[in-house]
Amino acid sequence: MRVCIHRGTEQIGGTCVELEAEGKRILLDLGRPLDVADGDAAASVPRIVGLQEGSADLLAILISHPHQDHVGLVEFVPESIPVAIGKAAAALLDRAANWLSRPLLAGRTLINWEDRRPVKIGPFVVTPFLVDHSAYDAYALLIEAGGQRLFYSGDFRGHGRKAKLFDRLIAAPPPNVDMLLMEGTVIGRDGEERQFPSEDELEVEFVDKLQGAQGLSLLWTSSQNLDRIVTVFRAARRTGRRLILDLFTAEMLAATDNPRLPQADWRENIGIYVPKWMRRKITQDGSFDVLKRFKANRVFLDQLADPAYDILLFRPGLLKEVDAEAPLGGAQLLYSNWSGYLADPSTLLVRQWIEARQIPMHTIHTSGHASLPDLRRFAAALAPRALIPIHSFHTDRFGELFENVVRMRDGVWFGMSAAIAALEVPIIPPAAAGSEVAGWAAEDAPRVLSLEQ
Ligand SMILES: [Zn+2]
């Protein structure tokens, strides 16, 4: 098997890895880089044979999970290329695309991942492992071809609502992994050595803040972070509060088809608010049926009788209408995203707004990614013959943190055997292990694929 990481050896986001065996190819993820604007997304599709015009030897695009930094460029490639993805993940993306008037996945040939059920795709046998992550329906992928085994971690963590999946995987990992492509999102962040709080611990913090609420609690989190919605819903139930979801988030929850997740038509502790942009879309499309399901739970922001009992899901896009309509006396903002976003220009308006309105902000959050101690446990359990850093801004630090690290470069092909041989019989001095490998990768006669050929 040969491997080329098109994006990911030096960054988080935009992940795309190409694998080749017996002249056939598959891609692991086709994500959109974090810093690419809507208008530039199409131009950021990696230059891979077949991604523009289709190609018989490009067999499929394998998606680990439905975050844009892993799936965001799929809409720009030919529909003839099959996509493998979790069933619920596909449903979530399609439901979102429907509202945002973007192309659906549904037009494509889909292979649906089922936890630990191998799928044969040409010379590749792919086994998906359901993992704990802040994205719903996320998988790590074991790929076997030509007697070699590559394990792609995707994005994962060991401290979320599905932490058991992490424990199960490291208790009985797939044996004889030749190569592990492992994410390292949190490496280089402040306090990287600490373990992260669990969702259960966050629930206790939410309960505390809700009990002390003097007015409306605004919950600022991502509508894709369904684990977090569950955490806050549980805190709402424990404190006799009502969680008011916006219709978009309610649609995401409905798309999972999971009866254990909070749903918009539940009788208690749930309200539904329809944002202006969705009201416009419903009128445009005449899709009034969508409102029927939760008629009894519908909430209007200017009619909240007792705001201290309400938690309103909030995002920067809703600022104007929340400011104009919702009762904000005594309100608090519960911030439940990565703290780094608060330094981003996109959040400036909200920061100015809460200051002007004197709304106190409390951060209650835990990472969607594995802590360094959990990354260490994961790498030790998988015990790969070579560990390749990916999905990190600090891949240069993997060498000091893990065993058997070989660092790759974006766009450079390498043979798996050569990468492993480089570790067993170092042809680069040990001090430089974990640095560039282009020299010996080139000796392995890489098949360089580009659109120019
Ligand atoms: Zn990611």
Short mmCIF file of C-alpha atoms and ligand atoms in Angstrom, two decimals:
data_model
loop_
_atom_site.label_atom_id
_atom_site.label_comp_id
_atom_site.label_asym_id
_atom_site.label_seq_id
_atom_site.Cartn_x
_atom_site.Cartn_y
_atom_site.Cartn_z
CA MET A 1 0.00 0.00 0.00
CA ARG A 2 1.16 3.53 -0.73
CA VAL A 3 0.03 6.59 1.11
CA CYS A 4 -0.09 10.29 0.31
CA ILE A 5 -1.32 12.82 2.85
CA HIS A 6 -2.56 15.69 0.71
CA ARG A 7 -3.43 17.84 3.71
CA GLY A 8 -2.91 17.28 7.39
CA THR A 9 0.80 16.89 8.07
CA GLU A 10 0.97 20.47 9.29
CA GLN A 11 -2.57 21.54 10.02
CA ILE A 12 -5.90 20.80 11.60
CA GLY A 13 -8.67 20.66 9.03
CA GLY A 14 -8.88 20.02 5.31
CA THR A 15 -7.86 16.43 5.94
CA CYS A 16 -7.35 14.27 2.87
CA VAL A 17 -5.28 11.09 2.56
CA GLU A 18 -4.95 9.05 -0.62
CA LEU A 19 -4.19 5.32 -0.48
CA GLU A 20 -3.15 3.19 -3.43
CA ALA A 21 -2.93 -0.58 -3.79
CA GLU A 22 -2.85 -2.71 -6.95
CA GLY A 23 -3.42 0.38 -9.07
CA LYS A 24 -6.67 1.27 -7.27
CA ARG A 25 -7.13 4.27 -5.03
CA ILE A 26 -9.34 5.44 -2.18
CA LEU A 27 -9.42 8.70 -0.23
CA LEU A 28 -9.71 9.04 3.53
CA ASP A 29 -11.76 12.20 4.10
CA LEU A 30 -12.03 15.18 1.80
CA GLY A 31 -12.22 18.05 4.21
CA ARG A 32 -12.33 21.76 3.80
CA PRO A 33 -9.40 23.68 5.30
CA LEU A 34 -10.46 25.78 8.28
CA ASP A 35 -9.20 29.04 6.79
CA VAL A 36 -10.93 28.71 3.40
CA ALA A 37 -13.92 30.98 2.80
CA ASP A 38 -17.14 29.76 1.10
CA GLY A 39 -16.23 31.32 -2.24
CA ASP A 40 -12.78 29.69 -2.32
CA ALA A 41 -13.84 26.21 -1.23
CA ALA A 42 -14.14 24.71 -4.75
CA ALA A 43 -10.63 25.88 -5.60
CA SER A 44 -9.20 24.16 -2.53
CA VAL A 45 -10.05 20.63 -3.72
CA PRO A 46 -6.70 18.75 -3.71
CA ARG A 47 -5.25 18.01 -7.14
CA ILE A 48 -5.92 14.30 -7.24
CA VAL A 49 -6.54 12.32 -10.43
CA GLY A 50 -10.26 11.71 -10.79
CA LEU A 51 -11.52 14.37 -8.42
CA GLN A 52 -12.45 16.69 -11.27
CA GLU A 53 -13.54 14.34 -13.99
CA GLY A 54 -13.97 10.98 -12.24
CA SER A 55 -11.63 8.07 -12.83
CA ALA A 56 -12.24 4.32 -12.83
CA ASP A 57 -9.35 3.60 -10.46
CA LEU A 58 -10.54 6.10 -7.84
CA LEU A 59 -12.91 3.73 -6.05
CA ALA A 60 -14.42 5.75 -3.20
CA ILE A 61 -14.13 8.57 -0.71
CA LEU A 62 -14.20 7.26 2.86
CA ILE A 63 -15.52 9.82 5.35
CA SER A 64 -14.62 9.42 9.03
CA HIS A 65 -17.20 11.86 10.42
CA PRO A 66 -19.53 14.66 9.31
CA HIS A 67 -17.47 17.73 10.27
CA GLN A 68 -16.69 20.16 7.46
CA ASP A 69 -12.93 19.82 7.95
CA HIS A 70 -13.34 16.14 6.91
CA VAL A 71 -16.23 16.17 4.43
CA GLY A 72 -16.55 19.80 3.30
CA LEU A 73 -15.15 19.40 -0.22
CA VAL A 74 -17.18 16.35 -1.26
CA GLU A 75 -19.86 18.59 -2.78
CA PHE A 76 -17.32 19.82 -5.37
CA VAL A 77 -16.35 16.42 -6.82
CA PRO A 78 -18.21 14.28 -9.38
CA GLU A 79 -21.27 12.42 -8.13
CA SER A 80 -19.96 9.29 -9.84
CA ILE A 81 -17.43 8.79 -7.03
CA PRO A 82 -19.00 6.63 -4.29
CA VAL A 83 -18.89 7.90 -0.72
CA ALA A 84 -18.63 5.72 2.39
CA ILE A 85 -19.96 7.33 5.56
CA GLY A 86 -22.03 6.51 8.66
CA LYS A 87 -25.76 6.30 7.95
CA ALA A 88 -26.68 8.90 10.58
CA ALA A 89 -23.77 11.09 9.53
CA ALA A 90 -25.11 11.11 5.96
CA ALA A 91 -28.62 11.88 7.20
CA LEU A 92 -27.31 14.82 9.25
CA LEU A 93 -25.42 16.25 6.30
CA ASP A 94 -28.39 15.86 3.98
CA ARG A 95 -30.79 17.45 6.46
CA ALA A 96 -28.42 20.40 6.90
CA ALA A 97 -27.86 20.70 3.14
CA ASN A 98 -31.61 20.85 2.62
CA TRP A 99 -31.92 23.94 4.79
CA LEU A 100 -28.80 25.56 3.45
CA SER A 101 -29.76 24.81 -0.20
CA ARG A 102 -26.55 22.88 -0.84
CA PRO A 103 -26.03 19.64 -2.77
CA LEU A 104 -27.13 16.49 -0.98
CA LEU A 105 -25.10 13.34 -0.51
CA ALA A 106 -28.22 11.38 -1.38
CA GLY A 107 -27.51 11.55 -5.15
CA ARG A 108 -24.34 9.51 -4.69
CA THR A 109 -23.67 5.85 -4.27
CA LEU A 110 -23.34 5.51 -0.53
CA ILE A 111 -21.70 2.81 1.50
CA ASN A 112 -22.94 3.05 5.08
CA TRP A 113 -20.49 2.27 7.85
CA GLU A 114 -21.63 -0.21 10.44
CA ASP A 115 -19.49 -0.47 13.55
CA ARG A 116 -16.81 -3.16 13.06
CA ARG A 117 -18.37 -4.55 9.90
CA PRO A 118 -15.70 -4.83 7.18
CA VAL A 119 -16.40 -3.51 3.69
CA LYS A 120 -14.44 -4.65 0.65
CA ILE A 121 -13.65 -1.84 -1.76
CA GLY A 122 -11.52 -3.21 -4.60
CA PRO A 123 -8.24 -4.46 -3.08
CA PHE A 124 -8.99 -2.66 0.22
CA VAL A 125 -10.82 -4.17 3.17
CA VAL A 126 -12.06 -1.38 5.41
CA THR A 127 -13.30 -1.92 8.96
CA PRO A 128 -14.94 1.09 10.64
CA PHE A 129 -14.73 1.49 14.42
CA LEU A 130 -17.33 3.78 15.98
CA VAL A 131 -15.50 6.32 18.15
CA ASP A 132 -16.24 8.93 20.78
CA HIS A 133 -16.04 12.43 19.25
CA SER A 134 -17.97 15.70 19.35
CA ALA A 135 -19.29 14.88 15.86
CA TYR A 136 -22.11 12.36 15.78
CA ASP A 137 -21.54 8.98 14.10
CA ALA A 138 -17.72 9.23 13.89
CA TYR A 139 -15.41 6.37 12.92
CA ALA A 140 -11.79 5.37 12.95
CA LEU A 141 -10.92 3.21 9.95
CA LEU A 142 -8.76 0.12 9.62
CA ILE A 143 -7.63 -0.37 6.03
CA GLU A 144 -6.06 -3.62 4.90
CA ALA A 145 -4.49 -4.24 1.51
CA GLY A 146 -1.63 -6.32 0.18
CA GLY A 147 -1.02 -7.88 3.60
CA GLN A 148 -0.55 -4.49 5.29
CA ARG A 149 -2.69 -2.73 7.86
CA LEU A 150 -3.16 0.98 8.22
CA PHE A 151 -5.25 2.46 11.02
CA TYR A 152 -6.64 5.97 10.59
CA SER A 153 -7.80 7.45 13.89
CA GLY A 154 -10.07 10.13 12.39
CA ASP A 155 -10.96 12.59 15.17
CA PHE A 156 -11.68 11.01 18.54
CA ARG A 157 -11.60 11.42 22.29
CA GLY A 158 -11.80 9.27 25.39
CA HIS A 159 -13.78 11.47 27.78
CA GLY A 160 -17.14 12.12 26.08
CA ARG A 161 -20.58 10.50 26.32
CA LYS A 162 -19.29 7.51 24.36
CA ALA A 163 -16.03 7.09 26.28
CA LYS A 164 -16.79 3.36 26.47
CA LEU A 165 -15.99 3.10 22.76
CA PHE A 166 -12.50 4.41 23.46
CA ASP A 167 -12.03 1.99 26.35
CA ARG A 168 -13.26 -0.90 24.24
CA LEU A 169 -10.91 -0.07 21.38
CA ILE A 170 -7.77 0.26 23.49
CA ALA A 171 -8.67 -2.85 25.53
CA ALA A 172 -8.78 -4.96 22.36
CA PRO A 173 -7.16 -3.04 19.51
CA PRO A 174 -6.76 -4.51 16.02
CA PRO A 175 -3.45 -6.43 16.11
CA ASN A 176 -0.44 -6.02 13.84
CA VAL A 177 -1.04 -2.45 12.78
CA ASP A 178 1.77 -1.47 10.46
CA MET A 179 0.94 2.18 10.31
CA LEU A 180 -1.16 4.47 12.48
CA LEU A 181 -2.29 7.87 11.21
CA MET A 182 -3.19 9.60 14.47
CA GLU A 183 -4.73 13.02 15.05
CA GLY A 184 -3.15 15.39 17.56
CA THR A 185 -5.48 18.38 17.71
CA VAL A 186 -4.75 19.28 21.32
CA ILE A 187 -0.96 19.01 21.10
CA GLY A 188 0.61 22.39 21.72
CA ARG A 189 -2.45 23.83 23.43
CA ASP A 190 -2.20 25.26 26.94
CA GLY A 191 -2.12 22.62 29.66
CA GLU A 192 -1.77 19.78 27.16
CA GLU A 193 -0.72 17.30 29.85
CA ARG A 194 -4.01 17.45 31.75
CA GLN A 195 -6.97 15.11 31.37
CA PHE A 196 -10.14 16.84 30.16
CA PRO A 197 -13.44 17.01 32.06
CA SER A 198 -16.13 14.53 31.03
CA GLU A 199 -19.60 15.48 29.76
CA ASP A 200 -20.96 14.27 33.11
CA GLU A 201 -18.72 16.75 34.91
CA LEU A 202 -19.95 19.51 32.61
CA GLU A 203 -23.51 18.54 33.44
CA VAL A 204 -22.81 19.32 37.11
CA GLU A 205 -21.41 22.74 36.15
CA PHE A 206 -24.48 23.48 34.01
CA VAL A 207 -26.78 22.49 36.87
CA ASP A 208 -24.93 24.90 39.13
CA LYS A 209 -25.18 27.83 36.72
CA LEU A 210 -28.84 27.12 35.92
CA GLN A 211 -29.78 27.02 39.57
CA GLY A 212 -28.21 30.43 40.04
CA ALA A 213 -29.91 31.95 36.96
CA GLN A 214 -31.56 35.34 37.50
CA GLY A 215 -32.85 35.55 33.96
CA LEU A 216 -32.56 33.86 30.58
CA SER A 217 -29.59 31.51 30.12
CA LEU A 218 -28.14 31.76 26.62
CA LEU A 219 -26.31 28.60 25.62
CA TRP A 220 -23.68 29.23 22.96
CA THR A 221 -22.68 25.94 21.42
CA SER A 222 -22.56 24.23 18.04
CA SER A 223 -25.75 22.62 16.71
CA GLN A 224 -23.52 19.77 15.55
CA ASN A 225 -22.28 19.02 19.06
CA LEU A 226 -25.14 16.69 19.95
CA ASP A 227 -23.27 15.29 22.96
CA ARG A 228 -23.30 18.78 24.43
CA ILE A 229 -27.00 19.29 23.69
CA VAL A 230 -27.67 16.07 25.59
CA THR A 231 -25.53 17.29 28.50
CA VAL A 232 -27.45 20.57 28.74
CA PHE A 233 -30.80 18.84 28.29
CA ARG A 234 -29.98 16.57 31.23
CA ALA A 235 -29.02 19.61 33.31
CA ALA A 236 -32.29 21.29 32.26
CA ARG A 237 -34.27 18.26 33.37
CA ARG A 238 -32.45 18.07 36.70
CA THR A 239 -33.21 21.73 37.41
CA GLY A 240 -36.77 21.75 36.00
CA ARG A 241 -35.73 24.09 33.19
CA ARG A 242 -36.76 24.26 29.55
CA LEU A 243 -34.16 23.95 26.81
CA ILE A 244 -35.25 26.02 23.82
CA LEU A 245 -33.69 24.60 20.67
CA ASP A 246 -33.63 26.48 17.42
CA LEU A 247 -35.29 24.60 14.57
CA PHE A 248 -31.97 23.87 12.86
CA THR A 249 -30.61 22.04 15.89
CA ALA A 250 -33.94 20.24 16.28
CA GLU A 251 -33.60 19.11 12.68
CA MET A 252 -30.10 17.75 13.37
CA LEU A 253 -31.40 15.79 16.35
CA ALA A 254 -34.30 14.43 14.29
CA ALA A 255 -31.97 13.39 11.46
CA THR A 256 -30.07 11.02 13.78
CA ASP A 257 -33.23 8.92 14.12
CA ASN A 258 -31.99 8.17 17.64
CA PRO A 259 -34.89 8.02 20.11
CA ARG A 260 -32.51 8.47 23.04
CA LEU A 261 -31.54 11.99 21.97
CA PRO A 262 -33.76 14.92 23.00
CA GLN A 263 -36.35 15.60 20.31
CA ALA A 264 -38.41 18.68 19.51
CA ASP A 265 -41.73 16.96 20.07
CA TRP A 266 -40.96 15.65 23.55
CA ARG A 267 -43.48 16.72 26.11
CA GLU A 268 -41.26 18.14 28.80
CA ASN A 269 -38.25 20.41 29.19
CA ILE A 270 -38.13 21.26 25.47
CA GLY A 271 -39.12 24.35 23.53
CA ILE A 272 -38.63 25.16 19.85
CA TYR A 273 -37.81 28.51 18.39
CA VAL A 274 -37.91 29.13 14.64
CA PRO A 275 -35.26 31.67 13.60
CA LYS A 276 -36.12 34.27 10.98
CA TRP A 277 -33.97 32.76 8.24
CA MET A 278 -35.79 29.45 8.66
CA ARG A 279 -39.22 31.12 8.65
CA ARG A 280 -38.29 32.76 5.36
CA LYS A 281 -37.14 29.44 3.89
CA ILE A 282 -40.33 27.67 5.02
CA THR A 283 -42.47 30.36 3.39
CA GLN A 284 -40.39 30.25 0.22
CA ASP A 285 -40.60 26.46 -0.06
CA GLY A 286 -44.16 26.22 1.27
CA SER A 287 -42.82 23.53 3.63
CA PHE A 288 -45.15 24.37 6.53
CA ASP A 289 -45.43 20.70 7.45
CA VAL A 290 -42.08 20.89 9.15
CA LEU A 291 -43.64 23.08 11.86
CA LYS A 292 -46.48 20.68 12.65
CA ARG A 293 -44.45 18.15 14.57
CA PHE A 294 -43.68 20.41 17.49
CA LYS A 295 -46.57 22.83 17.37
CA ALA A 296 -47.21 22.36 21.08
CA ASN A 297 -43.60 23.24 21.96
CA ARG A 298 -43.24 26.30 19.74
CA VAL A 299 -41.81 29.30 21.56
CA PHE A 300 -41.73 32.98 20.59
CA LEU A 301 -38.85 34.94 22.06
CA ASP A 302 -40.96 37.98 22.91
CA GLN A 303 -43.39 35.83 24.89
CA LEU A 304 -41.13 34.14 27.44
CA ALA A 305 -43.10 34.45 30.67
CA ASP A 306 -40.41 33.35 33.11
CA PRO A 307 -36.99 33.64 31.43
CA ALA A 308 -35.03 32.35 34.45
CA TYR A 309 -36.54 28.94 33.63
CA ASP A 310 -35.39 29.00 30.05
CA ILE A 311 -32.14 28.06 28.34
CA LEU A 312 -32.01 29.41 24.80
CA LEU A 313 -29.62 27.88 22.30
CA PHE A 314 -27.68 30.78 20.87
CA ARG A 315 -25.27 31.44 18.01
CA PRO A 316 -23.77 34.66 16.61
CA GLY A 317 -26.16 34.50 13.64
CA LEU A 318 -29.13 34.87 16.01
CA LEU A 319 -27.74 37.89 17.84
CA LYS A 320 -29.96 40.49 16.17
CA GLU A 321 -33.26 38.77 16.79
CA VAL A 322 -32.34 37.62 20.29
CA ASP A 323 -31.37 41.19 21.14
CA ALA A 324 -34.56 42.59 19.64
CA GLU A 325 -37.03 40.03 21.00
CA ALA A 326 -35.77 38.09 24.02
CA PRO A 327 -36.03 39.37 27.61
CA LEU A 328 -32.41 39.97 28.63
CA GLY A 329 -32.72 41.35 32.17
CA GLY A 330 -30.52 39.18 34.42
CA ALA A 331 -29.46 37.02 31.46
CA GLN A 332 -26.25 34.96 31.47
CA LEU A 333 -24.27 33.51 28.59
CA LEU A 334 -23.04 29.93 28.97
CA TYR A 335 -20.19 29.58 26.51
CA SER A 336 -19.70 25.98 25.44
CA ASN A 337 -17.19 26.02 22.58
CA TRP A 338 -13.42 25.99 22.26
CA SER A 339 -12.04 29.12 23.95
CA GLY A 340 -9.90 29.88 20.89
CA TYR A 341 -13.00 31.01 18.95
CA LEU A 342 -13.35 33.93 21.36
CA ALA A 343 -10.19 35.43 19.88
CA ASP A 344 -11.61 35.09 16.35
CA PRO A 345 -12.98 38.17 14.54
CA SER A 346 -16.19 36.24 13.80
CA THR A 347 -17.14 36.39 17.48
CA LEU A 348 -16.31 40.07 18.00
CA LEU A 349 -19.90 41.29 17.66
CA VAL A 350 -21.12 38.92 20.35
CA ARG A 351 -18.30 39.90 22.68
CA GLN A 352 -19.13 43.58 22.21
CA TRP A 353 -22.82 42.87 22.64
CA ILE A 354 -22.54 41.04 25.96
CA GLU A 355 -20.28 43.80 27.24
CA ALA A 356 -22.77 46.50 26.22
CA ARG A 357 -25.68 44.54 27.71
CA GLN A 358 -23.65 43.56 30.79
CA ILE A 359 -24.41 39.88 30.28
CA PRO A 360 -21.94 37.77 32.29
CA MET A 361 -20.31 34.87 30.43
CA HIS A 362 -19.36 31.53 31.96
CA THR A 363 -17.33 29.00 30.00
CA ILE A 364 -18.42 25.38 30.42
CA HIS A 365 -16.69 23.22 27.87
CA THR A 366 -14.60 20.16 27.21
CA SER A 367 -12.67 19.26 24.09
CA GLY A 368 -14.05 17.12 21.27
CA HIS A 369 -10.56 15.66 20.91
CA ALA A 370 -8.42 13.27 22.91
CA SER A 371 -6.23 14.67 25.67
CA LEU A 372 -2.52 13.98 25.47
CA PRO A 373 -2.74 11.26 28.17
CA ASP A 374 -5.47 9.55 26.09
CA LEU A 375 -3.48 9.95 22.85
CA ARG A 376 -0.61 8.21 24.64
CA ARG A 377 -2.84 5.34 25.78
CA PHE A 378 -4.27 5.05 22.28
CA ALA A 379 -0.86 4.98 20.57
CA ALA A 380 0.50 2.50 23.11
CA ALA A 381 -2.49 0.18 22.65
CA LEU A 382 -2.37 0.22 18.86
CA ALA A 383 1.42 -0.22 19.02
CA PRO A 384 1.95 0.54 15.33
CA ARG A 385 5.23 -0.18 13.60
CA ALA A 386 5.11 3.44 12.40
CA LEU A 387 3.06 6.33 13.75
CA ILE A 388 2.33 9.16 11.31
CA PRO A 389 1.17 12.49 12.78
CA ILE A 390 -1.87 14.11 11.18
CA HIS A 391 -4.52 16.76 11.99
CA SER A 392 -2.29 18.87 14.21
CA PHE A 393 -0.54 22.23 14.08
CA HIS A 394 2.32 20.69 16.05
CA THR A 395 3.26 17.48 14.24
CA ASP A 396 6.89 18.40 14.98
CA ARG A 397 6.26 17.49 18.62
CA PHE A 398 4.97 13.94 18.02
CA GLY A 399 8.53 12.58 17.98
CA GLU A 400 9.10 13.58 21.61
CA LEU A 401 5.66 12.39 22.76
CA PHE A 402 5.18 8.99 21.07
CA GLU A 403 7.15 5.96 19.89
CA ASN A 404 7.99 5.10 16.27
CA VAL A 405 7.03 8.46 14.82
CA VAL A 406 7.70 9.20 11.17
CA ARG A 407 6.72 12.64 9.95
CA MET A 408 5.37 13.03 6.44
CA ARG A 409 4.99 16.01 4.19
CA ASP A 410 1.82 17.11 2.42
CA GLY A 411 1.62 15.82 -1.14
CA VAL A 412 4.54 13.34 -0.90
CA TRP A 413 3.89 9.65 -1.64
CA PHE A 414 5.48 6.99 0.49
CA GLY A 415 5.37 3.21 0.56
CA MET A 416 4.29 1.75 3.87
CA SER A 417 7.12 -0.78 3.88
CA ALA A 418 9.67 1.94 3.30
CA ALA A 419 8.30 4.03 6.15
CA ILE A 420 8.52 1.09 8.53
CA ALA A 421 11.96 0.06 7.26
CA ALA A 422 13.15 3.58 7.92
CA LEU A 423 12.33 3.09 11.58
CA GLU A 424 13.75 -0.39 11.87
CA VAL A 425 16.98 0.39 10.05
CA PRO A 426 17.20 4.14 10.45
CA ILE A 427 18.61 5.73 7.35
CA ILE A 428 18.15 9.06 9.01
CA PRO A 429 20.04 9.64 12.27
CA PRO A 430 17.94 8.81 15.37
CA ALA A 431 18.10 12.43 16.49
CA ALA A 432 16.26 13.38 13.32
CA ALA A 433 13.65 10.62 13.58
CA GLY A 434 10.28 12.22 13.35
CA SER A 435 11.52 14.85 10.94
CA GLU A 436 11.44 14.87 7.16
CA VAL A 437 11.29 11.58 5.29
CA ALA A 438 11.20 12.81 1.72
CA GLY A 439 14.61 11.34 0.96
CA TRP A 440 13.81 7.68 1.43
CA ALA A 441 10.20 8.08 0.33
CA ALA A 442 11.52 9.13 -3.06
CA GLU A 443 13.77 6.05 -3.20
CA ASP A 444 10.66 3.94 -2.88
CA ALA A 445 9.76 5.00 -6.41
CA PRO A 446 6.63 6.93 -5.45
CA ARG A 447 3.95 7.06 -8.06
CA VAL A 448 3.32 10.75 -8.16
CA LEU A 449 -0.23 11.43 -9.23
CA SER A 450 -1.13 14.89 -10.37
CA LEU A 451 -3.58 16.41 -12.80
CA GLU A 452 -0.78 17.46 -15.11
CA GLN A 453 0.05 13.86 -16.01
ZN ZN B 1 -11.16 17.41 12.36
#
